[in-house]
Structures are given as C-alpha cells and as structure tokens.
Amino acid sequence: MSIADEEQIIKRRLQIDGEGVGDDRRINLLLRTFMRWCNENTANMQNQLSQQMALSEFSILKSEISEQMIDSELKNYKKVSDNIAEKIERVKCEIDESKKHLITAQEIRRNKLEYSSLARLIKEQPDRKEIIEKHEQLKAELIKQNEEFQKINRTLENRRKDFACFMMLANELLKDADFPDSQPSDAETIVDEDEIDEVENMIIE
C-alpha cells in the first residue's frame, strides 16, 4: 500500500469519525455493527448497518462540504488579505507623497518668510538713487565749503601780509619822524602782537 493510499484511508476515517470524541467514533461503531450483522444476519441488524452506513456517508458529505466551505473562506480571506495589503501599500505611497508635499510646503513657507523679511528690510532702507543724490549734494557742499575756506585763508593771509607791511611802514615813519620834545621809546614804537591780532580780527569781520 502506497503512502497516498494510507493518507486517503486516514482522511476517510477522520471524515467518518467526525470530531472523534467520546463514543461518537462512527467507524468503530460501524465495524462493530458490521461484525454483529455478519454473526446475526437479521433484518434489524441490516437496518442498523444501513443506518450506520448512511450516517457515515452523511458525515463524509458534511466533512467535504465543510472542507469546501473552509477552502472557499480561505480564498475569500486571501482576497481580503491581498486587498488589505494592496490598500496598505497604496496608503504608504500616499503617506510618502504627503511627506514630500509637506517638506516642499515647509520649504516654500520658509522661503516666503525669508523673502518677506528681506523685502521689509529692503523697504526700510533708503532708495539707492536717493542715497546717490544725497551723497552728490553733500560732496558738492563739501567742495563748496572747502573752496570758501581756501578763499578765506587766502584773503586772511593777504590781509596779514598787508597789515604787517603797514605796521613796518608805520614803525619806520615813527623812527624817522622828528620829535623835539620827546623821543618815543622802542616799547612805544613797537606795536604789541595782541593788538595786531585784534586788528586782524577786526579786518576779517
């Protein structure tokens, strides 16, 4: 007897026995009824044997139907499991895509904030054209003031020279002048430098 035949016999016995618990072992009961029918070939024993065979066939049919139902349910469960796995993968892809969109949105928001800050900073700063115009005005004013300062310095220097010449000439005239009563001293003829500065300031003003 091959292994496949033994497996088929075991399968049939399990199908006939049902759950195989307690006294409900139908194959053993069928064998005992068959042995009794062989010893007592009566109508009653034949009916019992027929009933046991019918119950065994019903048990086999029930087991086959249950097996078919289980196989069908397993197929359904597999389909449901495959659908769930497919949905899970799709949701994972959507989550990954949402993460990418979130990262992109965060970068866009950060760039917008930086742009707004930079725009506000630029707006607070004066216009470049205005700065250049103001710089040119200040430069022109500085040049003008420098020219006026140089002009004043030249005028002052000329007046100092003229005044110095005037004082020298005055001293010479005082020395050459004839005063019979009194001769001016050197201290009187020499003009104080403070007086010269005071006269210069008066000239400048």
mmCIF file of C-alpha atoms in Angstrom:
data_model
loop_
_atom_site.group_PDB
_atom_site.id
_atom_site.type_symbol
_atom_site.label_atom_id
_atom_site.label_comp_id
_atom_site.label_asym_id
_atom_site.label_seq_id
_atom_site.Cartn_x
_atom_site.Cartn_y
_atom_site.Cartn_z
ATOM 1 C CA MET A 1 0.000 0.000 0.000
ATOM 2 C CA SER A 2 1.379 3.369 -1.001
ATOM 3 C CA ILE A 3 1.657 6.431 1.204
ATOM 4 C CA ALA A 4 -1.075 8.196 -0.807
ATOM 5 C CA ASP A 5 -3.496 5.294 -0.141
ATOM 6 C CA GLU A 6 -2.714 5.400 3.576
ATOM 7 C CA GLU A 7 -3.316 9.152 3.677
ATOM 8 C CA GLN A 8 -6.633 8.674 1.864
ATOM 9 C CA ILE A 9 -7.702 5.968 4.364
ATOM 10 C CA ILE A 10 -6.772 8.179 7.320
ATOM 11 C CA LYS A 11 -8.680 11.062 5.748
ATOM 12 C CA ARG A 12 -11.778 8.877 5.282
ATOM 13 C CA ARG A 13 -11.602 7.667 8.853
ATOM 14 C CA LEU A 14 -11.338 11.197 10.147
ATOM 15 C CA GLN A 15 -14.281 12.252 7.988
ATOM 16 C CA ILE A 16 -16.403 9.377 9.241
ATOM 17 C CA ASP A 17 -15.400 9.832 12.878
ATOM 18 C CA GLY A 18 -16.312 13.494 12.799
ATOM 19 C CA GLU A 19 -14.765 15.109 15.844
ATOM 20 C CA GLY A 20 -13.649 11.700 17.143
ATOM 21 C CA VAL A 21 -14.580 12.393 20.751
ATOM 22 C CA GLY A 22 -16.163 10.005 23.287
ATOM 23 C CA ASP A 23 -18.489 7.245 21.959
ATOM 24 C CA ASP A 24 -19.133 9.088 18.679
ATOM 25 C CA ARG A 25 -16.468 7.231 16.767
ATOM 26 C CA ARG A 26 -18.658 6.148 13.895
ATOM 27 C CA ILE A 27 -16.181 3.965 12.090
ATOM 28 C CA ASN A 28 -15.668 1.814 15.182
ATOM 29 C CA LEU A 29 -19.403 1.609 15.695
ATOM 30 C CA LEU A 30 -19.875 0.745 12.034
ATOM 31 C CA LEU A 31 -17.295 -2.041 12.308
ATOM 32 C CA ARG A 32 -18.940 -3.457 15.408
ATOM 33 C CA THR A 33 -22.367 -3.328 13.727
ATOM 34 C CA PHE A 34 -20.928 -4.972 10.630
ATOM 35 C CA MET A 35 -19.410 -7.768 12.741
ATOM 36 C CA ARG A 36 -22.706 -8.286 14.539
ATOM 37 C CA TRP A 37 -24.555 -8.307 11.188
ATOM 38 C CA CYS A 38 -22.164 -10.980 9.963
ATOM 39 C CA ASN A 39 -22.964 -13.097 13.019
ATOM 40 C CA GLU A 40 -26.661 -12.202 13.147
ATOM 41 C CA ASN A 41 -27.997 -11.783 9.642
ATOM 42 C CA THR A 42 -31.341 -10.341 10.658
ATOM 43 C CA ALA A 43 -33.458 -7.536 9.289
ATOM 44 C CA ASN A 44 -32.899 -5.472 12.426
ATOM 45 C CA MET A 45 -29.130 -5.727 12.166
ATOM 46 C CA GLN A 46 -29.339 -4.936 8.454
ATOM 47 C CA ASN A 47 -31.328 -1.793 9.244
ATOM 48 C CA GLN A 48 -28.782 -0.778 11.890
ATOM 49 C CA LEU A 49 -25.943 -1.384 9.456
ATOM 50 C CA SER A 50 -27.744 0.661 6.790
ATOM 51 C CA GLN A 51 -28.285 3.473 9.286
ATOM 52 C CA GLN A 52 -24.629 3.425 10.335
ATOM 53 C CA MET A 53 -23.515 3.498 6.702
ATOM 54 C CA ALA A 54 -25.932 6.358 5.968
ATOM 55 C CA LEU A 55 -24.606 8.273 8.966
ATOM 56 C CA SER A 56 -21.040 7.618 7.838
ATOM 57 C CA GLU A 57 -21.830 8.811 4.307
ATOM 58 C CA PHE A 58 -23.567 11.875 5.752
ATOM 59 C CA SER A 59 -20.543 12.553 7.926
ATOM 60 C CA ILE A 60 -18.285 12.249 4.879
ATOM 61 C CA LEU A 61 -20.544 14.573 2.891
ATOM 62 C CA LYS A 62 -20.664 17.007 5.804
ATOM 63 C CA SER A 63 -16.884 16.948 6.122
ATOM 64 C CA GLU A 64 -16.451 17.503 2.373
ATOM 65 C CA ILE A 65 -18.913 20.400 2.423
ATOM 66 C CA SER A 66 -17.144 21.869 5.461
ATOM 67 C CA GLU A 67 -13.813 21.436 3.722
ATOM 68 C CA GLN A 68 -15.152 23.165 0.610
ATOM 69 C CA MET A 69 -16.558 25.978 2.746
ATOM 70 C CA ILE A 70 -13.254 26.319 4.570
ATOM 71 C CA ASP A 71 -11.363 26.397 1.263
ATOM 72 C CA SER A 72 -13.795 28.988 -0.060
ATOM 73 C CA GLU A 73 -13.425 31.076 3.087
ATOM 74 C CA LEU A 74 -9.658 30.758 2.885
ATOM 75 C CA LYS A 75 -9.779 32.006 -0.698
ATOM 76 C CA ASN A 76 -12.025 34.874 0.380
ATOM 77 C CA TYR A 77 -9.720 35.660 3.283
ATOM 78 C CA LYS A 78 -6.764 35.583 0.905
ATOM 79 C CA LYS A 79 -8.545 38.000 -1.434
ATOM 80 C CA VAL A 80 -9.414 40.247 1.502
ATOM 81 C CA SER A 81 -5.842 39.988 2.775
ATOM 82 C CA ASP A 82 -4.468 40.831 -0.673
ATOM 83 C CA ASN A 83 -6.857 43.778 -0.939
ATOM 84 C CA ILE A 84 -5.834 44.990 2.521
ATOM 85 C CA ALA A 85 -2.146 44.592 1.649
ATOM 86 C CA GLU A 86 -2.715 46.498 -1.596
ATOM 87 C CA LYS A 87 -4.557 49.264 0.255
ATOM 88 C CA ILE A 88 -1.796 49.401 2.864
ATOM 89 C CA GLU A 89 0.815 49.800 0.134
ATOM 90 C CA ARG A 90 -1.290 52.473 -1.544
ATOM 91 C CA VAL A 91 -1.719 54.299 1.772
ATOM 92 C CA LYS A 92 2.038 54.046 2.376
ATOM 93 C CA CYS A 93 2.670 55.577 -1.044
ATOM 94 C CA GLU A 94 0.157 58.331 -0.295
ATOM 95 C CA ILE A 95 1.808 58.967 3.082
ATOM 96 C CA ASP A 96 5.246 59.173 1.443
ATOM 97 C CA GLU A 97 3.843 61.527 -1.188
ATOM 98 C CA SER A 98 2.191 63.623 1.528
ATOM 99 C CA LYS A 99 5.510 63.794 3.393
ATOM 100 C CA LYS A 100 7.201 65.051 0.240
ATOM 101 C CA HIS A 101 4.446 67.639 -0.255
ATOM 102 C CA LEU A 102 4.785 68.661 3.399
ATOM 103 C CA ILE A 103 8.543 69.109 3.061
ATOM 104 C CA THR A 104 8.014 71.140 -0.118
ATOM 105 C CA ALA A 105 5.327 73.245 1.582
ATOM 106 C CA GLN A 106 7.629 73.865 4.562
ATOM 107 C CA GLU A 107 10.434 74.960 2.244
ATOM 108 C CA ILE A 108 8.055 77.259 0.349
ATOM 109 C CA ARG A 109 6.776 78.743 3.616
ATOM 110 C CA ARG A 110 10.329 79.257 4.904
ATOM 111 C CA ASN A 111 11.322 80.905 1.623
ATOM 112 C CA LYS A 112 8.267 83.159 1.800
ATOM 113 C CA LEU A 113 9.134 84.196 5.352
ATOM 114 C CA GLU A 114 12.738 84.903 4.354
ATOM 115 C CA TYR A 115 11.535 86.836 1.305
ATOM 116 C CA SER A 116 9.114 88.868 3.439
ATOM 117 C CA SER A 117 11.856 89.665 5.966
ATOM 118 C CA LEU A 118 14.265 90.642 3.195
ATOM 119 C CA ALA A 119 11.622 92.741 1.444
ATOM 120 C CA ARG A 120 10.783 94.527 4.700
ATOM 121 C CA LEU A 121 14.480 95.157 5.351
ATOM 122 C CA ILE A 122 14.984 96.497 1.827
ATOM 123 C CA LYS A 123 11.897 98.676 2.163
ATOM 124 C CA GLU A 124 13.238 100.166 5.396
ATOM 125 C CA GLN A 125 16.491 101.135 3.663
ATOM 126 C CA PRO A 126 16.568 104.374 1.635
ATOM 127 C CA ASP A 127 16.448 104.257 -2.117
ATOM 128 C CA ARG A 128 19.798 103.866 -3.877
ATOM 129 C CA LYS A 129 19.037 106.780 -6.185
ATOM 130 C CA GLU A 130 18.172 108.939 -3.202
ATOM 131 C CA ILE A 131 21.406 107.924 -1.446
ATOM 132 C CA ILE A 132 23.453 108.783 -4.534
ATOM 133 C CA GLU A 133 21.731 112.161 -4.903
ATOM 134 C CA LYS A 134 22.275 112.957 -1.230
ATOM 135 C CA HIS A 135 25.912 111.880 -1.494
ATOM 136 C CA GLU A 136 26.424 114.116 -4.509
ATOM 137 C CA GLN A 137 24.779 117.027 -2.683
ATOM 138 C CA LEU A 138 26.994 116.535 0.369
ATOM 139 C CA LYS A 139 30.048 116.188 -1.845
ATOM 140 C CA ALA A 140 29.195 119.381 -3.718
ATOM 141 C CA GLU A 141 28.515 121.204 -0.463
ATOM 142 C CA LEU A 142 31.808 119.969 0.993
ATOM 143 C CA ILE A 143 33.694 121.105 -2.104
ATOM 144 C CA LYS A 144 31.975 124.488 -1.941
ATOM 145 C CA GLN A 145 32.797 124.904 1.746
ATOM 146 C CA ASN A 146 36.396 123.868 1.098
ATOM 147 C CA GLU A 147 36.672 126.436 -1.676
ATOM 148 C CA GLU A 148 35.212 129.116 0.588
ATOM 149 C CA PHE A 149 37.625 128.096 3.345
ATOM 150 C CA GLN A 150 40.589 128.307 0.970
ATOM 151 C CA LYS A 151 39.349 131.663 -0.267
ATOM 152 C CA ILE A 152 39.023 132.982 3.282
ATOM 153 C CA ASN A 153 42.501 131.662 4.126
ATOM 154 C CA ARG A 154 43.960 133.412 1.109
ATOM 155 C CA THR A 155 42.156 136.635 1.982
ATOM 156 C CA LEU A 156 43.321 136.395 5.593
ATOM 157 C CA GLU A 157 46.890 135.700 4.543
ATOM 158 C CA ASN A 158 46.859 138.686 2.184
ATOM 159 C CA ARG A 159 45.452 140.936 4.861
ATOM 160 C CA ARG A 160 48.037 139.695 7.378
ATOM 161 C CA LYS A 161 50.771 140.487 4.883
ATOM 162 C CA ASP A 162 49.286 143.915 4.122
ATOM 163 C CA PHE A 163 48.883 144.684 7.800
ATOM 164 C CA ALA A 164 52.436 143.532 8.556
ATOM 165 C CA CYS A 165 53.743 145.808 5.799
ATOM 166 C CA PHE A 166 51.612 148.629 7.131
ATOM 167 C CA MET A 167 52.971 148.185 10.651
ATOM 168 C CA MET A 168 56.544 148.029 9.406
ATOM 169 C CA LEU A 169 55.983 151.195 7.431
ATOM 170 C CA ALA A 170 54.383 152.877 10.435
ATOM 171 C CA ASN A 171 57.334 151.973 12.639
ATOM 172 C CA GLU A 172 59.764 153.294 10.072
ATOM 173 C CA LEU A 173 57.834 156.549 9.839
ATOM 174 C CA LEU A 174 57.785 156.862 13.607
ATOM 175 C CA LYS A 175 61.529 156.329 13.779
ATOM 176 C CA ASP A 176 62.241 158.875 11.054
ATOM 177 C CA ALA A 177 59.855 161.483 12.451
ATOM 178 C CA ASP A 178 61.447 164.477 14.332
ATOM 179 C CA PHE A 179 60.000 164.935 17.864
ATOM 180 C CA PRO A 180 61.875 167.803 19.631
ATOM 181 C CA ASP A 181 60.211 167.388 22.969
ATOM 182 C CA SER A 182 60.268 163.690 23.434
ATOM 183 C CA GLN A 183 61.556 160.648 21.643
ATOM 184 C CA PRO A 184 59.312 157.610 21.565
ATOM 185 C CA SER A 185 60.847 154.598 23.162
ATOM 186 C CA ASP A 186 61.258 151.301 21.433
ATOM 187 C CA ALA A 187 58.419 149.896 23.512
ATOM 188 C CA GLU A 188 56.116 152.636 22.263
ATOM 189 C CA THR A 189 57.083 152.277 18.633
ATOM 190 C CA ILE A 190 56.744 148.539 18.531
ATOM 191 C CA VAL A 191 53.102 147.561 18.333
ATOM 192 C CA ASP A 192 52.000 144.726 20.577
ATOM 193 C CA GLU A 193 51.271 141.461 18.787
ATOM 194 C CA ASP A 194 47.960 141.161 20.664
ATOM 195 C CA GLU A 195 46.943 144.480 19.182
ATOM 196 C CA ILE A 196 47.948 143.194 15.748
ATOM 197 C CA ASP A 197 45.786 140.096 16.194
ATOM 198 C CA GLU A 198 42.908 142.246 17.371
ATOM 199 C CA VAL A 199 43.221 144.458 14.334
ATOM 200 C CA GLU A 200 43.371 141.405 12.079
ATOM 201 C CA ASN A 201 40.170 140.044 13.615
ATOM 202 C CA MET A 202 38.515 143.394 13.044
ATOM 203 C CA ILE A 203 39.659 143.316 9.421
ATOM 204 C CA ILE A 204 38.320 139.774 8.938
ATOM 205 C CA GLU A 205 34.980 140.660 10.445
#
